JSON list of C-alpha atoms in Angstrom, two decimals:
[
{"chain": "N", "resi": 1, "resn": "MET", "atom": "CA", "xyz": [0.00, 0.00, 0.00]},
{"chain": "N", "resi": 2, "resn": "ALA", "atom": "CA", "xyz": [1.34, 3.42, -0.93]},
{"chain": "N", "resi": 3, "resn": "LYS", "atom": "CA", "xyz": [2.32, 6.08, 1.57]},
{"chain": "N", "resi": 4, "resn": "ILE", "atom": "CA", "xyz": [-0.24, 8.80, 2.29]},
{"chain": "N", "resi": 5, "resn": "VAL", "atom": "CA", "xyz": [2.20, 11.54, 1.30]},
{"chain": "N", "resi": 6, "resn": "SER", "atom": "CA", "xyz": [3.09, 10.88, -2.32]},
{"chain": "N", "resi": 7, "resn": "VAL", "atom": "CA", "xyz": [6.57, 10.76, -3.80]},
{"chain": "N", "resi": 8, "resn": "PRO", "atom": "CA", "xyz": [6.02, 14.04, -5.75]},
{"chain": "N", "resi": 9, "resn": "ALA", "atom": "CA", "xyz": [5.00, 15.80, -2.53]},
{"chain": "N", "resi": 10, "resn": "ARG", "atom": "CA", "xyz": [8.09, 14.53, -0.76]},
{"chain": "N", "resi": 11, "resn": "ALA", "atom": "CA", "xyz": [10.21, 15.61, -3.72]},
{"chain": "N", "resi": 12, "resn": "LEU", "atom": "CA", "xyz": [8.67, 19.09, -3.52]},
{"chain": "N", "resi": 13, "resn": "VAL", "atom": "CA", "xyz": [9.58, 19.34, 0.17]},
{"chain": "N", "resi": 14, "resn": "SER", "atom": "CA", "xyz": [13.15, 18.31, -0.65]},
{"chain": "N", "resi": 15, "resn": "TYR", "atom": "CA", "xyz": [13.29, 20.86, -3.47]},
{"chain": "N", "resi": 16, "resn": "VAL", "atom": "CA", "xyz": [12.28, 23.62, -1.07]},
{"chain": "N", "resi": 17, "resn": "LEU", "atom": "CA", "xyz": [14.78, 22.49, 1.56]},
{"chain": "N", "resi": 18, "resn": "ASN", "atom": "CA", "xyz": [17.78, 22.16, -0.78]},
{"chain": "N", "resi": 19, "resn": "PRO", "atom": "CA", "xyz": [18.71, 25.88, -0.76]},
{"chain": "N", "resi": 20, "resn": "ALA", "atom": "CA", "xyz": [18.47, 25.98, 3.06]},
{"chain": "N", "resi": 21, "resn": "ALA", "atom": "CA", "xyz": [20.65, 22.87, 3.32]},
{"chain": "N", "resi": 22, "resn": "ARG", "atom": "CA", "xyz": [23.31, 24.34, 1.04]},
{"chain": "N", "resi": 23, "resn": "PHE", "atom": "CA", "xyz": [23.32, 27.61, 2.99]},
{"chain": "N", "resi": 24, "resn": "LEU", "atom": "CA", "xyz": [23.70, 25.94, 6.37]},
{"chain": "N", "resi": 25, "resn": "LEU", "atom": "CA", "xyz": [26.56, 23.76, 5.13]},
{"chain": "N", "resi": 26, "resn": "ARG", "atom": "CA", "xyz": [28.24, 26.81, 3.64]},
{"chain": "N", "resi": 27, "resn": "ILE", "atom": "CA", "xyz": [28.29, 28.62, 6.99]},
{"chain": "N", "resi": 28, "resn": "GLY", "atom": "CA", "xyz": [29.58, 25.56, 8.82]},
{"chain": "N", "resi": 29, "resn": "VAL", "atom": "CA", "xyz": [26.44, 24.15, 10.43]},
{"chain": "N", "resi": 30, "resn": "THR", "atom": "CA", "xyz": [26.51, 20.34, 10.63]},
{"chain": "N", "resi": 31, "resn": "PRO", "atom": "CA", "xyz": [23.56, 17.97, 10.12]},
{"chain": "N", "resi": 32, "resn": "ASN", "atom": "CA", "xyz": [23.90, 16.81, 13.74]},
{"chain": "N", "resi": 33, "resn": "VAL", "atom": "CA", "xyz": [23.41, 20.36, 15.02]},
{"chain": "N", "resi": 34, "resn": "VAL", "atom": "CA", "xyz": [20.26, 20.69, 12.91]},
{"chain": "N", "resi": 35, "resn": "THR", "atom": "CA", "xyz": [19.00, 17.34, 14.23]},
{"chain": "N", "resi": 36, "resn": "VAL", "atom": "CA", "xyz": [19.36, 18.39, 17.85]},
{"chain": "N", "resi": 37, "resn": "ALA", "atom": "CA", "xyz": [17.99, 21.90, 17.22]},
{"chain": "N", "resi": 38, "resn": "GLY", "atom": "CA", "xyz": [14.95, 20.44, 15.48]},
{"chain": "N", "resi": 39, "resn": "THR", "atom": "CA", "xyz": [14.27, 18.10, 18.38]},
{"chain": "N", "resi": 40, "resn": "VAL", "atom": "CA", "xyz": [14.54, 20.94, 20.90]},
{"chain": "N", "resi": 41, "resn": "GLY", "atom": "CA", "xyz": [12.07, 22.94, 18.82]},
{"chain": "N", "resi": 42, "resn": "VAL", "atom": "CA", "xyz": [9.60, 20.05, 18.72]},
{"chain": "N", "resi": 43, "resn": "LEU", "atom": "CA", "xyz": [9.90, 19.63, 22.49]},
{"chain": "N", "resi": 44, "resn": "ILE", "atom": "CA", "xyz": [9.17, 23.31, 23.02]},
{"chain": "N", "resi": 45, "resn": "GLY", "atom": "CA", "xyz": [6.16, 23.23, 20.71]},
{"chain": "N", "resi": 46, "resn": "ALA", "atom": "CA", "xyz": [4.74, 20.01, 22.17]},
{"chain": "N", "resi": 47, "resn": "LEU", "atom": "CA", "xyz": [5.44, 20.44, 25.87]},
{"chain": "N", "resi": 48, "resn": "GLY", "atom": "CA", "xyz": [5.51, 24.21, 26.12]},
{"chain": "N", "resi": 49, "resn": "PHE", "atom": "CA", "xyz": [2.43, 24.90, 24.00]},
{"chain": "N", "resi": 50, "resn": "GLY", "atom": "CA", "xyz": [0.48, 21.77, 23.01]},
{"chain": "N", "resi": 51, "resn": "ALA", "atom": "CA", "xyz": [0.35, 20.23, 26.47]},
{"chain": "N", "resi": 52, "resn": "ARG", "atom": "CA", "xyz": [-1.03, 23.50, 27.85]},
{"chain": "N", "resi": 53, "resn": "GLY", "atom": "CA", "xyz": [-3.85, 23.56, 25.30]},
{"chain": "N", "resi": 54, "resn": "GLU", "atom": "CA", "xyz": [-2.33, 26.13, 22.93]},
{"chain": "N", "resi": 55, "resn": "LEU", "atom": "CA", "xyz": [-3.00, 23.83, 20.01]},
{"chain": "N", "resi": 56, "resn": "PHE", "atom": "CA", "xyz": [-2.54, 26.30, 17.17]},
{"chain": "N", "resi": 57, "resn": "TRP", "atom": "CA", "xyz": [0.92, 27.49, 18.15]},
{"chain": "N", "resi": 58, "resn": "GLY", "atom": "CA", "xyz": [1.90, 24.04, 19.31]},
{"chain": "N", "resi": 59, "resn": "THR", "atom": "CA", "xyz": [1.00, 22.63, 15.90]},
{"chain": "N", "resi": 60, "resn": "VAL", "atom": "CA", "xyz": [2.78, 25.40, 14.01]},
{"chain": "N", "resi": 61, "resn": "ILE", "atom": "CA", "xyz": [5.98, 25.10, 16.03]},
{"chain": "N", "resi": 62, "resn": "VAL", "atom": "CA", "xyz": [6.08, 21.30, 15.96]},
{"chain": "N", "resi": 63, "resn": "THR", "atom": "CA", "xyz": [5.43, 21.19, 12.20]},
{"chain": "N", "resi": 64, "resn": "ALA", "atom": "CA", "xyz": [8.07, 23.81, 11.44]},
{"chain": "N", "resi": 65, "resn": "PHE", "atom": "CA", "xyz": [10.77, 22.07, 13.46]},
{"chain": "N", "resi": 66, "resn": "ALA", "atom": "CA", "xyz": [9.71, 18.60, 12.29]},
{"chain": "N", "resi": 67, "resn": "LEU", "atom": "CA", "xyz": [10.79, 19.66, 8.80]},
{"chain": "N", "resi": 68, "resn": "THR", "atom": "CA", "xyz": [14.37, 19.59, 10.07]},
{"chain": "N", "resi": 69, "resn": "ASP", "atom": "CA", "xyz": [14.07, 15.80, 9.87]},
{"chain": "N", "resi": 70, "resn": "ALA", "atom": "CA", "xyz": [14.19, 16.21, 6.11]},
{"chain": "N", "resi": 71, "resn": "LEU", "atom": "CA", "xyz": [16.66, 19.09, 6.27]},
{"chain": "N", "resi": 72, "resn": "ASP", "atom": "CA", "xyz": [19.38, 17.26, 8.18]},
{"chain": "N", "resi": 73, "resn": "GLY", "atom": "CA", "xyz": [19.06, 14.28, 5.84]},
{"chain": "N", "resi": 74, "resn": "THR", "atom": "CA", "xyz": [19.42, 16.55, 2.83]},
{"chain": "N", "resi": 75, "resn": "MET", "atom": "CA", "xyz": [22.48, 18.17, 4.38]},
{"chain": "N", "resi": 76, "resn": "ALA", "atom": "CA", "xyz": [24.04, 14.78, 5.10]},
{"chain": "N", "resi": 77, "resn": "ARG", "atom": "CA", "xyz": [23.57, 13.67, 1.48]},
{"chain": "N", "resi": 78, "resn": "MET", "atom": "CA", "xyz": [25.05, 16.91, 0.17]},
{"chain": "N", "resi": 79, "resn": "ARG", "atom": "CA", "xyz": [28.06, 16.70, 2.47]},
{"chain": "N", "resi": 80, "resn": "GLY", "atom": "CA", "xyz": [28.88, 13.19, 1.35]},
{"chain": "N", "resi": 81, "resn": "PRO", "atom": "CA", "xyz": [29.93, 10.04, 3.23]},
{"chain": "N", "resi": 82, "resn": "SER", "atom": "CA", "xyz": [30.51, 10.43, 6.96]},
{"chain": "N", "resi": 83, "resn": "GLY", "atom": "CA", "xyz": [30.38, 8.32, 10.12]},
{"chain": "N", "resi": 84, "resn": "LYS", "atom": "CA", "xyz": [27.40, 6.30, 11.31]},
{"chain": "N", "resi": 85, "resn": "PHE", "atom": "CA", "xyz": [26.76, 8.32, 14.46]},
{"chain": "N", "resi": 86, "resn": "GLY", "atom": "CA", "xyz": [24.63, 10.86, 12.61]},
{"chain": "N", "resi": 87, "resn": "ALA", "atom": "CA", "xyz": [22.11, 8.18, 11.66]},
{"chain": "N", "resi": 88, "resn": "LEU", "atom": "CA", "xyz": [21.97, 6.94, 15.25]},
{"chain": "N", "resi": 89, "resn": "LEU", "atom": "CA", "xyz": [21.51, 10.47, 16.59]},
{"chain": "N", "resi": 90, "resn": "ASP", "atom": "CA", "xyz": [18.79, 11.24, 14.06]},
{"chain": "N", "resi": 91, "resn": "SER", "atom": "CA", "xyz": [16.85, 8.08, 14.89]},
{"chain": "N", "resi": 92, "resn": "SER", "atom": "CA", "xyz": [17.18, 8.67, 18.64]},
{"chain": "N", "resi": 93, "resn": "MET", "atom": "CA", "xyz": [16.04, 12.29, 18.39]},
{"chain": "N", "resi": 94, "resn": "ASP", "atom": "CA", "xyz": [13.06, 11.26, 16.23]},
{"chain": "N", "resi": 95, "resn": "ARG", "atom": "CA", "xyz": [11.89, 8.82, 18.91]},
{"chain": "N", "resi": 96, "resn": "LEU", "atom": "CA", "xyz": [12.26, 11.47, 21.61]},
{"chain": "N", "resi": 97, "resn": "ALA", "atom": "CA", "xyz": [10.36, 14.06, 19.57]},
{"chain": "N", "resi": 98, "resn": "ASP", "atom": "CA", "xyz": [7.54, 11.65, 18.72]},
{"chain": "N", "resi": 99, "resn": "ALA", "atom": "CA", "xyz": [7.17, 10.67, 22.37]},
{"chain": "N", "resi": 100, "resn": "ALA", "atom": "CA", "xyz": [6.96, 14.34, 23.34]},
{"chain": "N", "resi": 101, "resn": "VAL", "atom": "CA", "xyz": [4.29, 15.09, 20.73]},
{"chain": "N", "resi": 102, "resn": "PHE", "atom": "CA", "xyz": [1.96, 12.23, 21.60]},
{"chain": "N", "resi": 103, "resn": "GLY", "atom": "CA", "xyz": [2.73, 12.48, 25.31]},
{"chain": "N", "resi": 104, "resn": "ALA", "atom": "CA", "xyz": [1.75, 16.15, 25.25]},
{"chain": "N", "resi": 105, "resn": "VAL", "atom": "CA", "xyz": [-1.46, 15.35, 23.35]},
{"chain": "N", "resi": 106, "resn": "ALA", "atom": "CA", "xyz": [-2.31, 12.60, 25.85]},
{"chain": "N", "resi": 107, "resn": "TYR", "atom": "CA", "xyz": [-1.68, 14.96, 28.77]},
{"chain": "N", "resi": 108, "resn": "TYR", "atom": "CA", "xyz": [-3.87, 17.65, 27.22]},
{"chain": "N", "resi": 109, "resn": "LEU", "atom": "CA", "xyz": [-6.75, 15.27, 26.52]},
{"chain": "N", "resi": 110, "resn": "ALA", "atom": "CA", "xyz": [-6.52, 13.75, 30.00]},
{"chain": "N", "resi": 111, "resn": "GLY", "atom": "CA", "xyz": [-7.05, 17.24, 31.40]},
{"chain": "N", "resi": 112, "resn": "LEU", "atom": "CA", "xyz": [-10.22, 17.54, 29.34]},
{"chain": "N", "resi": 113, "resn": "GLY", "atom": "CA", "xyz": [-11.61, 14.28, 30.69]},
{"chain": "N", "resi": 114, "resn": "ASN", "atom": "CA", "xyz": [-10.65, 12.04, 27.75]},
{"chain": "N", "resi": 115, "resn": "PRO", "atom": "CA", "xyz": [-13.18, 13.35, 25.17]},
{"chain": "N", "resi": 116, "resn": "TYR", "atom": "CA", "xyz": [-14.23, 10.71, 22.61]},
{"chain": "N", "resi": 117, "resn": "GLY", "atom": "CA", "xyz": [-11.58, 8.38, 24.02]},
{"chain": "N", "resi": 118, "resn": "GLY", "atom": "CA", "xyz": [-8.86, 10.61, 22.59]},
{"chain": "N", "resi": 119, "resn": "LEU", "atom": "CA", "xyz": [-6.47, 9.86, 25.45]},
{"chain": "N", "resi": 120, "resn": "VAL", "atom": "CA", "xyz": [-6.60, 6.15, 24.65]},
{"chain": "N", "resi": 121, "resn": "ALA", "atom": "CA", "xyz": [-6.06, 6.85, 20.96]},
{"chain": "N", "resi": 122, "resn": "ALA", "atom": "CA", "xyz": [-3.06, 9.06, 21.75]},
{"chain": "N", "resi": 123, "resn": "LEU", "atom": "CA", "xyz": [-1.47, 6.31, 23.84]},
{"chain": "N", "resi": 124, "resn": "ILE", "atom": "CA", "xyz": [-2.04, 3.78, 21.04]},
{"chain": "N", "resi": 125, "resn": "CYS", "atom": "CA", "xyz": [-0.42, 6.20, 18.58]},
{"chain": "N", "resi": 126, "resn": "LEU", "atom": "CA", "xyz": [2.51, 6.69, 20.94]},
{"chain": "N", "resi": 127, "resn": "ALA", "atom": "CA", "xyz": [3.14, 2.96, 21.34]},
{"chain": "N", "resi": 128, "resn": "ALA", "atom": "CA", "xyz": [2.41, 1.96, 17.75]},
{"chain": "N", "resi": 129, "resn": "GLY", "atom": "CA", "xyz": [4.58, 4.76, 16.37]},
{"chain": "N", "resi": 130, "resn": "GLN", "atom": "CA", "xyz": [7.57, 3.49, 18.34]},
{"chain": "N", "resi": 131, "resn": "VAL", "atom": "CA", "xyz": [6.91, -0.06, 17.12]},
{"chain": "N", "resi": 132, "resn": "VAL", "atom": "CA", "xyz": [6.65, 1.12, 13.50]},
{"chain": "N", "resi": 133, "resn": "SER", "atom": "CA", "xyz": [10.15, 2.53, 13.72]},
{"chain": "N", "resi": 134, "resn": "TYR", "atom": "CA", "xyz": [11.51, -0.40, 15.72]},
{"chain": "N", "resi": 135, "resn": "VAL", "atom": "CA", "xyz": [10.29, -3.02, 13.22]},
{"chain": "N", "resi": 136, "resn": "LYS", "atom": "CA", "xyz": [12.09, -1.29, 10.36]},
{"chain": "N", "resi": 137, "resn": "ALA", "atom": "CA", "xyz": [15.33, -0.81, 12.30]},
{"chain": "N", "resi": 138, "resn": "ARG", "atom": "CA", "xyz": [15.32, -4.35, 13.67]},
{"chain": "N", "resi": 139, "resn": "ALA", "atom": "CA", "xyz": [14.51, -5.83, 10.26]},
{"chain": "N", "resi": 140, "resn": "GLN", "atom": "CA", "xyz": [17.41, -3.94, 8.68]},
{"chain": "N", "resi": 141, "resn": "SER", "atom": "CA", "xyz": [19.78, -5.20, 11.38]},
{"chain": "N", "resi": 142, "resn": "LEU", "atom": "CA", "xyz": [18.72, -8.75, 10.49]},
{"chain": "N", "resi": 143, "resn": "GLY", "atom": "CA", "xyz": [19.14, -8.21, 6.76]},
{"chain": "N", "resi": 144, "resn": "LEU", "atom": "CA", "xyz": [15.39, -8.07, 6.10]},
{"chain": "N", "resi": 145, "resn": "ASP", "atom": "CA", "xyz": [13.38, -5.46, 4.22]},
{"chain": "N", "resi": 146, "resn": "ALA", "atom": "CA", "xyz": [10.61, -3.61, 6.07]},
{"chain": "N", "resi": 147, "resn": "ASP", "atom": "CA", "xyz": [10.78, -0.30, 4.21]},
{"chain": "N", "resi": 148, "resn": "VAL", "atom": "CA", "xyz": [7.04, -0.06, 3.53]},
{"chain": "N", "resi": 149, "resn": "GLY", "atom": "CA", "xyz": [4.01, 1.36, 5.26]},
{"chain": "N", "resi": 150, "resn": "ILE", "atom": "CA", "xyz": [1.10, 3.69, 4.74]},
{"chain": "N", "resi": 151, "resn": "ALA", "atom": "CA", "xyz": [1.87, 5.90, 7.75]},
{"chain": "N", "resi": 152, "resn": "GLU", "atom": "CA", "xyz": [5.53, 6.66, 8.27]},
{"chain": "N", "resi": 153, "resn": "ARG", "atom": "CA", "xyz": [6.84, 9.42, 10.53]},
{"chain": "N", "resi": 154, "resn": "LEU", "atom": "CA", "xyz": [6.00, 12.31, 8.19]},
{"chain": "N", "resi": 155, "resn": "GLU", "atom": "CA", "xyz": [2.45, 11.08, 7.71]},
{"chain": "N", "resi": 156, "resn": "ARG", "atom": "CA", "xyz": [1.95, 10.60, 11.45]},
{"chain": "N", "resi": 157, "resn": "LEU", "atom": "CA", "xyz": [3.09, 14.13, 12.28]},
{"chain": "N", "resi": 158, "resn": "LEU", "atom": "CA", "xyz": [0.97, 15.67, 9.53]},
{"chain": "N", "resi": 159, "resn": "ILE", "atom": "CA", "xyz": [-2.14, 13.82, 10.68]},
{"chain": "N", "resi": 160, "resn": "VAL", "atom": "CA", "xyz": [-1.76, 14.80, 14.33]},
{"chain": "N", "resi": 161, "resn": "GLY", "atom": "CA", "xyz": [-1.08, 18.34, 13.10]},
{"chain": "N", "resi": 162, "resn": "VAL", "atom": "CA", "xyz": [-4.42, 18.39, 11.29]},
{"chain": "N", "resi": 163, "resn": "GLY", "atom": "CA", "xyz": [-6.06, 17.23, 14.50]},
{"chain": "N", "resi": 164, "resn": "GLY", "atom": "CA", "xyz": [-4.36, 20.02, 16.43]},
{"chain": "N", "resi": 165, "resn": "LEU", "atom": "CA", "xyz": [-5.65, 22.63, 14.00]},
{"chain": "N", "resi": 166, "resn": "LEU", "atom": "CA", "xyz": [-9.18, 21.21, 14.19]},
{"chain": "N", "resi": 167, "resn": "GLY", "atom": "CA", "xyz": [-9.01, 21.37, 17.96]},
{"chain": "N", "resi": 168, "resn": "ALA", "atom": "CA", "xyz": [-7.68, 24.93, 17.82]},
{"chain": "N", "resi": 169, "resn": "ALA", "atom": "CA", "xyz": [-10.67, 25.82, 15.65]},
{"chain": "N", "resi": 170, "resn": "GLY", "atom": "CA", "xyz": [-12.99, 24.78, 18.49]},
{"chain": "N", "resi": 171, "resn": "LEU", "atom": "CA", "xyz": [-13.99, 21.36, 17.16]},
{"chain": "N", "resi": 172, "resn": "GLU", "atom": "CA", "xyz": [-13.80, 19.15, 20.25]},
{"chain": "N", "resi": 173, "resn": "TRP", "atom": "CA", "xyz": [-14.08, 15.96, 18.22]},
{"chain": "N", "resi": 174, "resn": "GLY", "atom": "CA", "xyz": [-11.36, 16.98, 15.74]},
{"chain": "N", "resi": 175, "resn": "LEU", "atom": "CA", "xyz": [-8.23, 15.93, 17.64]},
{"chain": "N", "resi": 176, "resn": "PRO", "atom": "CA", "xyz": [-9.64, 12.67, 19.04]},
{"chain": "N", "resi": 177, "resn": "ALA", "atom": "CA", "xyz": [-11.01, 11.69, 15.62]},
{"chain": "N", "resi": 178, "resn": "THR", "atom": "CA", "xyz": [-7.68, 12.19, 13.87]},
{"chain": "N", "resi": 179, "resn": "LEU", "atom": "CA", "xyz": [-5.91, 10.30, 16.66]},
{"chain": "N", "resi": 180, "resn": "TRP", "atom": "CA", "xyz": [-8.20, 7.30, 16.25]},
{"chain": "N", "resi": 181, "resn": "PHE", "atom": "CA", "xyz": [-7.66, 7.46, 12.49]},
{"chain": "N", "resi": 182, "resn": "LEU", "atom": "CA", "xyz": [-3.90, 7.60, 13.03]},
{"chain": "N", "resi": 183, "resn": "ALA", "atom": "CA", "xyz": [-4.00, 4.77, 15.59]},
{"chain": "N", "resi": 184, "resn": "VAL", "atom": "CA", "xyz": [-5.58, 2.48, 13.00]},
{"chain": "N", "resi": 185, "resn": "LEU", "atom": "CA", "xyz": [-3.11, 3.52, 10.31]},
{"chain": "N", "resi": 186, "resn": "SER", "atom": "CA", "xyz": [-0.15, 3.01, 12.66]},
{"chain": "N", "resi": 187, "resn": "LEU", "atom": "CA", "xyz": [-1.25, -0.51, 13.56]},
{"chain": "N", "resi": 188, "resn": "ILE", "atom": "CA", "xyz": [-1.76, -1.29, 9.87]},
{"chain": "N", "resi": 189, "resn": "THR", "atom": "CA", "xyz": [1.75, -0.01, 9.17]},
{"chain": "N", "resi": 190, "resn": "VAL", "atom": "CA", "xyz": [3.23, -2.30, 11.83]},
{"chain": "N", "resi": 191, "resn": "LEU", "atom": "CA", "xyz": [1.45, -5.25, 10.19]},
{"chain": "N", "resi": 192, "resn": "GLN", "atom": "CA", "xyz": [2.59, -4.18, 6.71]},
{"chain": "N", "resi": 193, "resn": "ARG", "atom": "CA", "xyz": [6.21, -4.05, 7.81]},
{"chain": "N", "resi": 194, "resn": "LEU", "atom": "CA", "xyz": [6.09, -7.40, 9.56]},
{"chain": "N", "resi": 195, "resn": "VAL", "atom": "CA", "xyz": [4.50, -9.07, 6.54]},
{"chain": "N", "resi": 196, "resn": "HIS", "atom": "CA", "xyz": [6.97, -7.45, 4.13]},
{"chain": "N", "resi": 197, "resn": "ALA", "atom": "CA", "xyz": [9.91, -8.46, 6.33]},
{"chain": "N", "resi": 198, "resn": "ALA", "atom": "CA", "xyz": [8.61, -12.04, 6.47]},
{"chain": "N", "resi": 199, "resn": "LYS", "atom": "CA", "xyz": [8.39, -12.18, 2.67]},
{"chain": "N", "resi": 200, "resn": "SER", "atom": "CA", "xyz": [11.95, -10.89, 2.37]},
{"chain": "N", "resi": 201, "resn": "ASP", "atom": "CA", "xyz": [13.27, -13.61, 4.67]},
{"chain": "N", "resi": 202, "resn": "LYS", "atom": "CA", "xyz": [14.89, -15.96, 2.20]},
{"chain": "N", "resi": 203, "resn": "ALA", "atom": "CA", "xyz": [16.44, -18.96, 3.87]},
{"chain": "N", "resi": 204, "resn": "PRO", "atom": "CA", "xyz": [19.76, -19.99, 2.33]},
{"chain": "N", "resi": 205, "resn": "VAL", "atom": "CA", "xyz": [19.54, -22.88, -0.06]},
{"chain": "N", "resi": 206, "resn": "THR", "atom": "CA", "xyz": [21.83, -25.72, 0.95]},
{"chain": "N", "resi": 207, "resn": "GLY", "atom": "CA", "xyz": [23.01, -28.36, -1.43]},
{"chain": "N", "resi": 208, "resn": "GLU", "atom": "CA", "xyz": [22.03, -32.00, -1.06]},
{"chain": "N", "resi": 209, "resn": "PRO", "atom": "CA", "xyz": [24.69, -34.25, 0.43]},
{"chain": "N", "resi": 210, "resn": "ALA", "atom": "CA", "xyz": [26.63, -36.24, -2.12]}
]
């Protein structure tokens, strides 16, 4: 099943980010610095604004800084081959940022009395999102292919962002509804990756004894 955000849309985002990536590299900023700065920005938007119910500004700040996930990758590709630590740092910061976003949403909805079961949905999204990433990373470490899924990190952040904007507009059902939608998509993505990894598991063929 295809990703929600199409390849052309992703290419457009990369096209917009390319000039920024070249500029930052030119002035000596490293991809790792951008990774950490982006995570700090997401934490501020999620915990400093979203958790307190300031959904509009929380969504805007989180979305803006979440784009650094594409920016640091673009910078790394432009700079050329480097060590493996950058990939580890990027993955670790992504998990921290995702936990902050959905943790903040869960905290906010708990304060409202769990409208439409939104708190439960947020916790499912939090857990399933971590598993989505884990399955891919673990599969790669085992030599399997799990690079599929309808709702990857970009899709998950965009969907929860839509929910934040609906909530900011005064629609009480908006955020819980998008969280339930995302919870289903995240669980489907976990299943997709497990199935794809299983299909890519080719046992070595051994010859018959003479």
